[in-house]
Amino acid sequence: MSGRGARWVAAAAAMVVVSAVGLSGSAAGSGKPLRFAVSFGSQVRSSPVDGRVLVAVSKDGSSDPFEQIDIIGGTPFWGRDVNGLRPGQRAVLSDDAVTYGHPLSTVDQLPPGDYHVQAFLNTYDTFHRSDGSTVKLHMPCGDGQNMFASPGNLFSTPRTVHIDRNTGTVNLDLGNVIPQPTVPPGGTCQQGNPTDTAHVKYVKMLSPSLSAFWGRPMYVGANVLLPAGYDDPANAGVRYPVEYNFGHFSTGAPHGFREDGGNAFSAWWLSDAAPRFISVTFRTENPFYDSSYNVDSPNVGPYGTATNRELVPLLDKQFRTIGQPWARVTSGGSTGGWEALASLVFYPDVYGGTFAGYPDPVDFRRHQIVNVYSDANAYRIDHPYDSVTRPDSRTPQGEINYSNADENHYELALGDKDRSEGAWAIWEAVYGPQGADGYPATVWDKDTGAIDHGVAAQWQGKDIRAYLAAHWPQLGDTLRGEIHLYVGDTDTYYLNDAVELLQQQLDAETSPPADASFVYGREKGHGWSPYTAQQWFGVYADYVAGRAPAGTDTGAWRGHTATPKAAPATLTGVTDPYAGDRVPRRPHLG
């Protein structure tokens, strides 16, 4: 196996047949309880390992079982933690308190039949952090915290097993390891090692603040897209405004730029029609997720400091940026939308405006559709004689894709203590306090959904609406006219609800007025944008030029000014293929 997108080796195996009917616990009489015993040999790994062992089973042999797991409609899988698992030692997944699965929580719920069975081990490193806590988490290696592509993780070759009441123990050998990538001499695999091109430059730096927090060297990176003509000697004295485009981890160029001009954005970027901007995306994979959310937090660490106080100044030194807030705008969608807005709100001395799309919850009274401050349960609404399940994902027509419980239980099977690499886990890690055990304090019980309002109250520092309401007297003069949001009014994850609450708050501000703008796409879901990326740069150019200090010459970079400054509410808009999405990542092994 080689590379991030490599496919696991899949091989047909001999059928193991055991006769009888039903699984243990499913019928009266004696039987052998189903157990999966997972181990690895010293030829694969010679030292003990901490981590989470997973086992997936599937009726469909067209792809590996772990390629078929999903929040809803996926194949069953189970997980359990291991500590100091030695070569040759077996980790047993069974109907016990330490094994948890999805969509079947216990292994004895599996119906009899023939299954393709596969095991996986997500390895954990031990971190001795500067706050005195010791935690075990998976350290990514340029894979964007995708456990199923992360170097050093182990997996078994799928085998076919007949499972019934008398199957007993199924032995699975973690005989394969995801290989380490090629790393430059003296370098690190953290944040990846993409190669520079003519217009795209990759920067990586050792972060002093993160390294101190995590107790080991920690890096952050940036992908820098330069404008056409940047290296032309005639432009040697030109400095450029910057779009900071936030989102999920990627080693690709901002906005999917291609040097051959092979897509619409790239051809436009290289043409005379494009305003001359520098576009930057950050690479901040971390032990919890593929993105840090670019703020300081007790669990993930000082990523706001690392990006805004360490990396941004470095970029200003290495490239001809206009290193002033008026010439820096933030953008992004979903995770990137929250990051774009939060970066402006929490670092108003760094950035001068945001154009944020369909952001993750910006008001925790609508954390998707949960009010973490007052609701009793995140998974259901209880009534005297019945209860209603809370949905998590919908279509623009209102059909429910899956529930809050579905996604949270899926994440819990992948990793407890917010180690699932999922959306709900990173929100808890970023927004909330640290628990007594050093891991994020849980805002609700992952199994039952019961909300801990003591923990929820400590989320208010990252509740953007609440923060702006409390700090508007200090921030208002700086942020006036700088906040611009857009979202579909039937966002897939109900994110429009929190945006509307933020609009109500900002519309009510009068000292000074917020002069914020909000655009809603009629019956549009997650990912909707009123403009294409090309059109957005026209908006950015007009905005930055309008806020430039008196006497500033904008002619060298502004370009054409044909784009309207605000999108009409009835604009059909587009779904931006390069905007970040909120959908949890399934294994992509092909």
Coordinates of C-alpha atoms in Angstrom, one line a residue:
M1 CA 0.0 0.0 0.0
S2 CA 1.4 3.4 -0.9
G3 CA 0.2 7.0 -0.6
R4 CA -2.9 8.7 1.0
G5 CA -5.4 7.4 -1.5
A6 CA -4.0 3.9 -1.7
R7 CA -6.4 1.0 -1.6
W8 CA -6.1 -1.7 1.0
V9 CA -5.1 -5.1 -0.2
A10 CA -8.2 -7.2 -0.6
A11 CA -7.8 -10.9 -1.0
A12 CA -10.3 -13.7 -1.2
A13 CA -9.9 -16.1 1.7
A14 CA -11.2 -19.6 2.4
M15 CA -14.6 -19.8 3.9
V16 CA -14.8 -20.7 7.6
V17 CA -18.0 -22.6 8.1
V18 CA -19.5 -23.4 11.4
S19 CA -23.0 -25.0 11.5
A20 CA -26.0 -24.2 13.7
V21 CA -28.5 -21.3 13.9
G22 CA -28.5 -17.9 15.5
L23 CA -25.9 -15.8 17.4
S24 CA -25.2 -16.1 21.1
G25 CA -27.9 -14.5 23.2
S26 CA -30.4 -14.6 20.3
A27 CA -32.0 -18.0 21.1
A28 CA -32.3 -20.4 24.0
G29 CA -29.7 -23.1 24.5
S30 CA -26.0 -23.4 24.7
G31 CA -23.6 -21.7 22.2
K32 CA -20.3 -20.1 21.8
P33 CA -20.5 -16.3 22.2
L34 CA -19.1 -14.5 19.2
R35 CA -15.8 -12.8 19.8
F36 CA -13.3 -11.1 17.4
A37 CA -9.7 -11.7 18.5
V38 CA -7.3 -9.2 16.9
S39 CA -3.6 -9.4 17.0
F40 CA -0.4 -8.4 15.1
G41 CA 2.9 -10.0 14.6
S42 CA 6.4 -8.7 15.4
Q43 CA 7.2 -8.5 11.7
V44 CA 4.5 -5.8 11.3
R45 CA 5.3 -3.9 14.6
S46 CA 7.9 -4.9 17.1
S47 CA 6.8 -2.6 20.0
P48 CA 3.6 -2.5 22.1
V49 CA 0.9 -0.1 20.9
D50 CA -1.9 2.0 22.3
G51 CA -4.9 2.7 20.2
R52 CA -8.4 1.6 19.1
V53 CA -9.0 -1.7 17.5
L54 CA -11.9 -1.8 15.0
V55 CA -13.7 -4.7 13.3
A56 CA -16.1 -4.3 10.4
V57 CA -18.2 -7.0 8.7
S58 CA -20.0 -6.8 5.4
K59 CA -22.2 -8.9 3.2
D60 CA -20.8 -7.1 0.1
G61 CA -17.5 -8.4 -1.1
S62 CA -17.0 -5.8 -3.9
S63 CA -15.0 -3.6 -1.6
D64 CA -13.3 -3.8 1.8
P65 CA -15.6 -3.7 4.8
F66 CA -14.1 -0.5 6.2
E67 CA -14.9 1.2 2.9
Q68 CA -18.6 0.5 3.6
I69 CA -19.1 1.9 7.1
D70 CA -21.2 5.1 7.3
I71 CA -23.4 7.1 9.6
I72 CA -26.6 5.5 8.2
G73 CA -27.0 2.6 5.8
G74 CA -23.4 1.4 6.4
T75 CA -22.1 -2.0 7.4
P76 CA -21.7 -2.9 11.1
F77 CA -18.5 -2.2 12.9
W78 CA -17.2 -2.2 16.5
G79 CA -14.3 -0.7 18.4
R80 CA -12.5 -0.9 21.7
D81 CA -9.4 0.7 23.2
V82 CA -6.1 -1.1 23.8
N83 CA -3.2 0.0 25.9
G84 CA 0.2 -1.6 25.6
L85 CA -1.0 -4.3 23.2
R86 CA 2.1 -6.5 22.4
P87 CA 3.0 -8.4 19.3
G88 CA 1.1 -11.7 19.5
Q89 CA -1.3 -10.5 22.2
R90 CA -5.0 -10.6 21.3
A91 CA -7.4 -7.8 21.7
V92 CA -10.9 -9.2 22.1
L93 CA -14.1 -7.5 20.9
S94 CA -17.2 -9.1 22.3
D95 CA -20.4 -8.5 24.0
D96 CA -18.8 -6.6 26.9
A97 CA -18.7 -3.1 28.4
V98 CA -15.5 -2.0 26.6
T99 CA -16.7 -2.8 23.0
Y100 CA -19.1 -0.4 21.3
G101 CA -20.4 -0.6 17.7
H102 CA -22.6 1.1 15.1
P103 CA -25.3 0.6 13.9
L104 CA -25.3 -2.6 16.1
S105 CA -24.0 -1.6 19.5
T106 CA -23.0 -5.1 20.5
V107 CA -21.5 -8.0 18.5
D108 CA -24.3 -10.4 19.6
Q109 CA -26.8 -8.4 17.6
L110 CA -25.3 -9.5 14.3
P111 CA -27.6 -11.8 12.4
P112 CA -26.3 -15.2 11.3
G113 CA -24.8 -15.4 7.8
D114 CA -21.6 -15.2 5.7
Y115 CA -19.6 -12.1 6.2
H116 CA -16.4 -10.4 4.9
V117 CA -14.6 -9.5 8.1
Q118 CA -11.7 -7.0 8.5
A119 CA -9.8 -5.5 11.5
F120 CA -8.1 -2.2 11.8
L121 CA -5.9 -0.5 14.5
N122 CA -5.8 3.3 14.9
T123 CA -2.6 3.9 16.9
Y124 CA -2.3 6.5 19.7
D125 CA 0.7 8.5 20.8
T126 CA 1.1 9.7 24.4
F127 CA 1.2 13.5 24.9
H128 CA 2.5 15.1 28.1
R129 CA 1.0 18.5 27.7
S130 CA 2.1 21.7 29.4
D131 CA -1.1 22.0 31.4
G132 CA -0.1 18.8 33.2
S133 CA -2.5 16.5 31.4
T134 CA -1.4 13.2 29.8
V135 CA -3.6 12.1 26.9
K136 CA -3.4 9.4 24.2
L137 CA -4.4 10.6 20.7
H138 CA -3.6 9.7 17.1
M139 CA -0.9 12.0 15.6
P140 CA -1.6 12.6 11.9
C141 CA 1.2 12.5 9.3
G142 CA 0.1 14.6 6.4
D143 CA -3.1 12.6 6.0
G144 CA -5.4 15.2 7.3
Q145 CA -6.2 13.2 10.4
N146 CA -7.9 10.4 8.3
M147 CA -7.2 7.3 10.3
F148 CA -7.9 5.0 7.3
A149 CA -5.0 6.6 5.4
S150 CA -2.7 7.5 8.3
P151 CA 0.8 6.0 8.2
G152 CA 1.6 3.5 10.9
N153 CA -2.0 2.2 11.3
L154 CA -2.5 -1.5 10.9
F155 CA -5.2 -3.4 9.0
S156 CA -6.0 -7.0 8.2
T157 CA -6.7 -8.6 4.8
P158 CA -10.4 -9.3 4.6
R159 CA -11.5 -12.9 5.2
T160 CA -14.9 -14.6 4.7
V161 CA -16.5 -16.1 7.8
H162 CA -19.8 -17.9 8.4
I163 CA -21.1 -16.5 11.6
D164 CA -23.8 -18.1 13.7
R165 CA -24.6 -19.2 17.3
N166 CA -21.6 -21.5 17.5
T167 CA -19.0 -19.5 15.7
G168 CA -17.1 -18.5 18.9
T169 CA -13.8 -16.7 18.4
V170 CA -12.9 -15.3 15.0
N171 CA -9.1 -14.6 14.8
L172 CA -8.0 -11.6 12.7
D173 CA -4.4 -10.8 11.9
L174 CA -3.3 -7.2 11.5
G175 CA -0.8 -8.2 8.9
N176 CA -0.6 -4.9 7.0
V177 CA 0.7 -1.4 7.8
I178 CA 0.0 1.8 6.1
P179 CA 3.5 2.9 5.0
Q180 CA 5.3 6.1 6.0
P181 CA 5.5 8.8 3.3
T182 CA 8.7 10.1 1.9
V183 CA 9.9 13.0 4.0
P184 CA 12.7 15.5 3.1
P185 CA 15.9 15.1 5.1
G186 CA 15.5 16.7 8.4
G187 CA 11.8 17.2 7.8
T188 CA 8.5 15.9 9.2
C189 CA 5.4 14.4 7.7
Q190 CA 3.2 16.7 9.8
Q191 CA 1.0 18.9 7.5
G192 CA 2.4 17.0 4.5
N193 CA 5.2 17.9 2.1
P194 CA 3.6 19.1 -1.2
T195 CA 5.8 20.4 -4.0
D196 CA 5.9 24.0 -5.1
T197 CA 4.7 25.0 -8.5
A198 CA 5.0 28.2 -10.5
H199 CA 2.1 29.9 -8.8
V200 CA 1.6 27.8 -5.6
K201 CA 4.1 27.8 -2.8
Y202 CA 4.0 25.7 0.3
V203 CA 5.1 26.9 3.7
K204 CA 5.6 25.0 6.9
M205 CA 6.9 26.2 10.2
L206 CA 7.6 24.9 13.7
S207 CA 5.1 26.6 16.0
P208 CA 6.7 27.6 19.4
S209 CA 3.3 27.9 21.1
L210 CA 1.9 24.6 19.9
S211 CA 5.2 22.8 20.6
A212 CA 5.2 24.1 24.2
F213 CA 1.5 23.1 24.7
W214 CA 1.8 19.5 23.2
G215 CA 5.2 18.8 24.6
R216 CA 6.7 17.9 21.3
P217 CA 7.6 19.7 18.0
M218 CA 4.3 20.7 16.3
Y219 CA 4.0 22.3 12.9
V220 CA 1.5 24.4 10.9
G221 CA 1.5 25.1 7.2
A222 CA 0.1 27.2 4.5
N223 CA -0.7 26.8 0.7
V224 CA -0.1 30.1 -1.0
L225 CA -1.6 30.9 -4.4
L226 CA 0.2 33.8 -6.1
P227 CA -1.4 36.0 -8.8
A228 CA -0.4 36.0 -12.4
G229 CA 2.6 38.2 -13.0
Y230 CA 3.8 38.0 -9.4
D231 CA 7.4 37.1 -10.6
D232 CA 7.4 39.6 -13.5
P233 CA 10.2 42.1 -12.8
A234 CA 7.8 44.9 -13.8
N235 CA 5.7 44.0 -10.7
A236 CA 8.6 43.7 -8.2
G237 CA 7.3 46.7 -6.3
V238 CA 3.7 45.6 -6.2
R239 CA 2.2 44.4 -2.9
Y240 CA -1.0 42.4 -2.9
P241 CA -4.1 42.0 -0.8
V242 CA -4.7 38.6 0.7
E243 CA -7.7 36.3 0.8
Y244 CA -7.4 33.8 3.7
N245 CA -9.6 30.9 2.6
F246 CA -10.4 28.6 5.6
G247 CA -11.5 25.0 5.5
H248 CA -10.5 21.4 5.9
F249 CA -6.9 20.1 5.5
S250 CA -5.6 20.0 2.0
T251 CA -2.3 19.8 0.3
G252 CA -3.9 21.1 -2.9
A253 CA -3.8 24.6 -4.2
P254 CA -6.4 27.2 -3.0
H255 CA -9.7 27.0 -4.9
G256 CA -8.5 24.0 -6.9
F257 CA -6.1 26.0 -9.0
R258 CA -4.2 24.2 -11.7
E259 CA -1.1 25.4 -13.5
D260 CA -2.4 24.2 -16.9
G261 CA -5.5 26.4 -16.5
G262 CA -7.5 23.3 -16.9
N263 CA -10.6 24.4 -15.0
A264 CA -12.7 27.6 -15.0
F265 CA -11.2 29.1 -11.9
S266 CA -7.6 28.5 -13.0
A267 CA -8.1 29.9 -16.5
W268 CA -9.7 33.0 -15.0
W269 CA -7.0 33.4 -12.3
L270 CA -4.3 33.5 -15.0
S271 CA -6.3 35.9 -17.2
D272 CA -6.3 39.7 -17.3
A273 CA -9.8 39.7 -15.9
A274 CA -8.8 38.6 -12.5
P275 CA -7.9 41.1 -9.7
R276 CA -4.4 40.4 -8.4
F277 CA -4.8 38.8 -5.0
I278 CA -2.7 36.3 -3.0
S279 CA -4.9 33.4 -1.7
V280 CA -3.9 31.4 1.3
T281 CA -5.2 28.3 3.0
F282 CA -3.9 26.9 6.3
R283 CA -2.8 23.3 7.0
T284 CA -3.6 22.6 10.7
E285 CA -4.2 18.8 11.0
N286 CA -3.9 18.0 14.7
P287 CA -4.4 15.1 17.2
F288 CA -8.2 15.7 17.1
Y289 CA -9.2 16.6 13.6
D290 CA -8.1 17.6 10.1
S291 CA -8.5 21.3 11.0
S292 CA -7.8 23.2 14.2
Y293 CA -10.6 25.8 13.9
N294 CA -7.8 28.4 14.1
V295 CA -8.6 29.5 17.6
D296 CA -6.9 28.9 21.0
S297 CA -8.7 26.2 23.0
P298 CA -8.0 24.2 26.2
N299 CA -8.0 20.8 24.4
V300 CA -6.7 21.4 20.9
G301 CA -4.2 24.1 22.0
P302 CA -3.2 27.6 20.8
Y303 CA -3.8 27.2 17.1
G304 CA -5.2 30.8 16.9
T305 CA -1.8 32.0 18.2
A306 CA 0.1 29.7 15.9
T307 CA -1.7 30.7 12.7
N308 CA -2.4 34.4 13.4
R309 CA 0.6 35.5 15.5
E310 CA 3.3 33.1 14.1
L311 CA 2.3 31.9 10.6
V312 CA 0.6 35.1 9.2
P313 CA 3.7 37.3 10.0
L314 CA 5.9 34.7 8.4
L315 CA 3.9 34.8 5.2
D316 CA 4.1 38.6 5.2
K317 CA 7.9 38.3 5.3
Q318 CA 8.1 35.7 2.6
F319 CA 5.6 37.2 0.1
R320 CA 4.7 40.7 -1.1
T321 CA 1.5 41.0 0.9
I322 CA -0.1 44.2 2.1
G323 CA 0.4 43.3 5.7
Q324 CA -2.5 45.3 7.1
P325 CA -6.0 44.3 8.2
W326 CA -7.8 46.5 5.6
A327 CA -6.1 44.3 2.9
R328 CA -6.9 40.9 4.4
V329 CA -10.3 39.2 4.0
T330 CA -11.3 35.8 5.3
S331 CA -13.6 33.3 3.5
G332 CA -14.7 29.7 3.7
G333 CA -17.6 27.4 4.0
S334 CA -18.9 25.1 6.8
T335 CA -15.9 24.4 9.0
G336 CA -14.2 27.1 7.0
G337 CA -17.1 29.5 7.4
W338 CA -16.9 29.3 11.2
E339 CA -13.1 29.7 11.0
A340 CA -13.4 32.7 8.7
L341 CA -15.9 34.5 11.0
A342 CA -14.1 33.5 14.2
S343 CA -10.8 34.6 12.9
L344 CA -12.2 38.1 12.3
V345 CA -14.1 38.3 15.6
F346 CA -11.3 37.0 17.8
Y347 CA -8.4 38.6 15.8
P348 CA -9.8 41.9 14.5
D349 CA -6.3 43.4 14.5
V350 CA -5.3 40.8 11.9
Y351 CA -8.2 40.7 9.5
G352 CA -10.4 43.4 8.0
G353 CA -13.5 41.6 6.8
T354 CA -15.1 38.2 6.4
F355 CA -17.3 36.6 3.7
A356 CA -18.3 33.4 5.4
G357 CA -20.6 30.7 4.1
Y358 CA -22.9 28.2 5.9
P359 CA -20.7 28.3 9.0
D360 CA -20.7 25.6 11.7
P361 CA -22.9 26.7 14.6
V362 CA -22.4 30.4 15.5
D363 CA -25.0 30.4 18.3
F364 CA -25.1 27.5 20.7
R365 CA -28.8 28.0 21.3
R366 CA -28.9 26.3 17.9
H367 CA -26.0 23.9 17.9
Q368 CA -27.5 22.5 14.7
I369 CA -30.9 22.1 16.3
V370 CA -29.8 21.6 20.0
N371 CA -29.9 24.4 22.6
V372 CA -27.0 23.2 24.7
Y373 CA -27.8 25.7 27.4
S374 CA -31.4 24.7 28.1
D375 CA -32.4 21.5 26.3
A376 CA -32.4 18.3 28.4
N377 CA -31.3 15.9 25.7
A378 CA -29.4 16.2 22.4
Y379 CA -30.9 13.2 20.8
R380 CA -34.6 13.5 21.5
I381 CA -37.4 15.8 22.8
D382 CA -39.3 14.1 25.6
H383 CA -43.0 14.6 26.2
P384 CA -45.1 13.1 29.0
Y385 CA -46.0 10.0 27.0
D386 CA -43.7 9.9 24.1
S387 CA -40.6 11.5 22.6
V388 CA -39.4 12.9 19.2
T389 CA -36.0 12.1 17.7
R390 CA -33.8 15.1 16.9
P391 CA -32.7 15.1 13.2
D392 CA -29.1 15.9 12.2
S393 CA -29.2 16.0 8.4
R394 CA -32.0 16.7 5.9
T395 CA -32.6 17.4 2.3
P396 CA -33.8 20.8 1.1
Q397 CA -37.2 19.2 0.7
G398 CA -37.3 18.2 4.4
E399 CA -36.6 14.5 4.2
I400 CA -34.4 13.3 7.1
N401 CA -31.1 11.7 6.3
Y402 CA -30.1 10.7 9.8
S403 CA -30.5 11.7 13.4
N404 CA -28.1 13.3 16.0
A405 CA -28.0 10.0 17.8
D406 CA -26.9 8.2 14.6
E407 CA -23.9 10.4 13.9
N408 CA -22.8 10.6 17.6
H409 CA -23.0 6.9 18.0
Y410 CA -21.1 6.4 14.8
E411 CA -18.4 8.7 16.2
L412 CA -18.4 6.9 19.5
A413 CA -17.7 3.6 17.8
L414 CA -14.8 5.1 16.0
G415 CA -13.3 6.6 19.1
D416 CA -14.2 7.5 22.6
K417 CA -13.0 10.6 24.5
D418 CA -13.6 12.7 21.3
R419 CA -11.0 10.6 19.3
S420 CA -13.3 9.8 16.4
E421 CA -12.0 12.5 14.1
G422 CA -15.6 13.5 13.6
A423 CA -17.5 16.8 13.6
W424 CA -19.2 16.5 17.0
A425 CA -16.0 15.5 18.6
I426 CA -14.0 18.4 17.3
W427 CA -16.7 20.9 18.3
E428 CA -16.5 19.5 21.8
A429 CA -12.7 19.7 21.8
V430 CA -12.7 23.3 20.4
Y431 CA -15.7 24.9 22.1
G432 CA -15.5 23.4 25.5
P433 CA -13.3 22.9 28.6
Q434 CA -11.0 20.2 29.4
G435 CA -12.3 17.3 31.6
A436 CA -10.7 16.0 34.8
D437 CA -9.1 13.1 32.8
G438 CA -7.4 15.6 30.4
Y439 CA -9.7 14.8 27.5
P440 CA -12.5 17.2 26.4
A441 CA -15.4 17.5 28.9
T442 CA -18.4 16.0 27.3
V443 CA -21.3 18.4 26.8
W444 CA -23.7 15.4 26.6
D445 CA -23.5 11.7 27.3
K446 CA -22.5 10.2 24.0
D447 CA -24.7 7.1 24.5
T448 CA -27.9 8.7 25.9
G449 CA -27.7 12.3 24.8
A450 CA -28.3 13.8 28.3
I451 CA -26.8 17.3 28.3
D452 CA -24.5 18.5 31.0
H453 CA -25.4 22.2 31.5
G454 CA -22.4 22.9 33.7
V455 CA -20.1 22.0 30.7
A456 CA -22.4 23.8 28.3
A457 CA -22.1 27.1 30.2
Q458 CA -18.4 27.0 29.6
W459 CA -18.9 27.0 25.9
Q460 CA -19.9 30.6 25.8
G461 CA -16.4 31.9 25.1
K462 CA -16.6 30.2 21.6
D463 CA -20.3 31.1 21.0
I464 CA -19.7 33.8 18.4
R465 CA -23.2 35.4 18.8
A466 CA -22.8 35.5 22.6
Y467 CA -19.3 36.8 22.3
L468 CA -20.2 39.6 20.0
A469 CA -23.2 40.6 22.2
A470 CA -20.9 40.8 25.3
H471 CA -18.0 42.6 23.5
W472 CA -19.8 44.8 21.0
P473 CA -19.0 48.0 22.9
Q474 CA -15.3 47.2 22.5
L475 CA -15.5 45.6 19.0
G476 CA -18.2 47.5 17.3
D477 CA -16.2 50.3 15.8
T478 CA -13.7 47.9 14.4
L479 CA -16.1 45.3 13.1
R480 CA -18.7 47.7 11.6
G481 CA -19.4 46.7 8.0
E482 CA -16.9 43.8 8.1
I483 CA -19.3 40.8 8.7
H484 CA -20.9 39.2 5.6
L485 CA -22.5 35.8 5.8
Y486 CA -24.5 33.6 3.4
V487 CA -26.3 30.3 3.8
G488 CA -29.0 28.2 2.3
D489 CA -32.3 28.7 4.2
T490 CA -32.7 24.9 4.3
D491 CA -29.1 24.1 5.1
T492 CA -28.5 20.3 5.3
Y493 CA -27.4 20.6 8.9
Y494 CA -29.8 23.3 10.1
L495 CA -26.9 25.8 10.2
N496 CA -29.1 28.6 8.9
D497 CA -30.9 28.7 12.3
A498 CA -27.9 29.9 14.2
V499 CA -27.0 32.4 11.4
E500 CA -30.5 33.9 11.7
L501 CA -30.0 34.3 15.5
L502 CA -26.6 36.0 14.8
Q503 CA -28.4 38.4 12.3
Q504 CA -31.0 39.3 14.9
Q505 CA -28.2 40.2 17.3
L506 CA -26.3 42.3 14.9
D507 CA -29.4 44.0 13.5
A508 CA -30.2 45.1 17.0
E509 CA -26.8 46.7 17.6
T510 CA -26.9 50.5 17.4
S511 CA -23.8 51.8 19.2
P512 CA -22.4 51.5 16.6
P513 CA -24.6 49.7 14.1
A514 CA -23.1 46.5 12.8
D515 CA -23.8 47.1 9.1
A516 CA -23.5 43.4 8.5
S517 CA -25.0 41.6 5.5
F518 CA -26.8 38.3 5.3
V519 CA -27.9 36.4 2.2
Y520 CA -30.1 33.3 2.2
G521 CA -30.5 30.9 -0.6
R522 CA -34.1 29.9 -1.1
E523 CA -34.5 26.2 -0.5
K524 CA -30.7 25.7 -0.8
G525 CA -28.8 23.1 1.2
H526 CA -25.2 22.9 2.6
G527 CA -22.6 24.3 0.3
W528 CA -24.7 27.0 -1.4
S529 CA -23.0 30.2 -2.4
P530 CA -24.4 33.3 -4.1
Y531 CA -21.3 33.6 -6.3
T532 CA -18.6 31.5 -8.0
A533 CA -15.1 31.8 -6.6
Q534 CA -14.2 34.1 -9.5
Q535 CA -17.1 36.4 -8.7
W536 CA -16.2 36.5 -5.1
F537 CA -12.7 37.9 -5.9
G538 CA -14.5 40.8 -7.6
V539 CA -16.4 41.4 -4.4
Y540 CA -13.2 41.2 -2.4
A541 CA -11.4 43.6 -4.7
D542 CA -14.2 46.2 -4.4
Y543 CA -14.4 45.7 -0.7
V544 CA -10.7 46.1 -0.1
A545 CA -10.3 49.1 -2.4
G546 CA -13.2 50.7 -0.6
R547 CA -11.5 50.4 2.7
A548 CA -8.0 51.3 1.6
P549 CA -6.4 54.3 3.3
A550 CA -6.9 57.6 1.4
G551 CA -4.4 58.0 -1.4
T552 CA -3.6 54.3 -1.8
D553 CA -2.9 53.2 -5.4
T554 CA -5.1 50.1 -6.0
G555 CA -4.6 50.1 -9.7
A556 CA -1.8 47.4 -9.7
W557 CA -4.1 44.7 -8.3
R558 CA -7.7 45.7 -8.4
G559 CA -8.6 44.7 -11.9
H560 CA -12.2 44.9 -13.3
T561 CA -15.0 46.1 -11.0
A562 CA -18.1 44.6 -12.7
T563 CA -19.2 42.4 -9.8
P564 CA -22.1 43.7 -7.6
K565 CA -21.2 44.4 -4.1
A566 CA -24.1 42.5 -2.6
A567 CA -25.9 39.4 -3.8
P568 CA -29.7 39.8 -4.2
A569 CA -31.6 37.4 -2.0
T570 CA -33.2 35.8 -5.0
L571 CA -29.9 34.9 -6.7
T572 CA -29.8 31.2 -7.6
G573 CA -26.2 30.9 -6.8
V574 CA -23.9 27.9 -7.1
T575 CA -22.5 25.0 -5.0
D576 CA -18.8 25.8 -4.8
P577 CA -16.9 22.5 -5.4
Y578 CA -13.9 23.8 -3.5
A579 CA -15.8 25.0 -0.4
G580 CA -15.3 22.9 2.7
D581 CA -18.1 20.6 3.7
R582 CA -19.4 19.4 7.1
V583 CA -20.1 15.8 6.1
P584 CA -18.0 13.3 8.2
R585 CA -15.4 11.6 6.0
R586 CA -15.9 8.0 5.2
P587 CA -12.9 5.9 4.3
H588 CA -11.8 6.7 0.8
L589 CA -9.5 3.8 0.0
G590 CA -9.9 3.6 -3.8

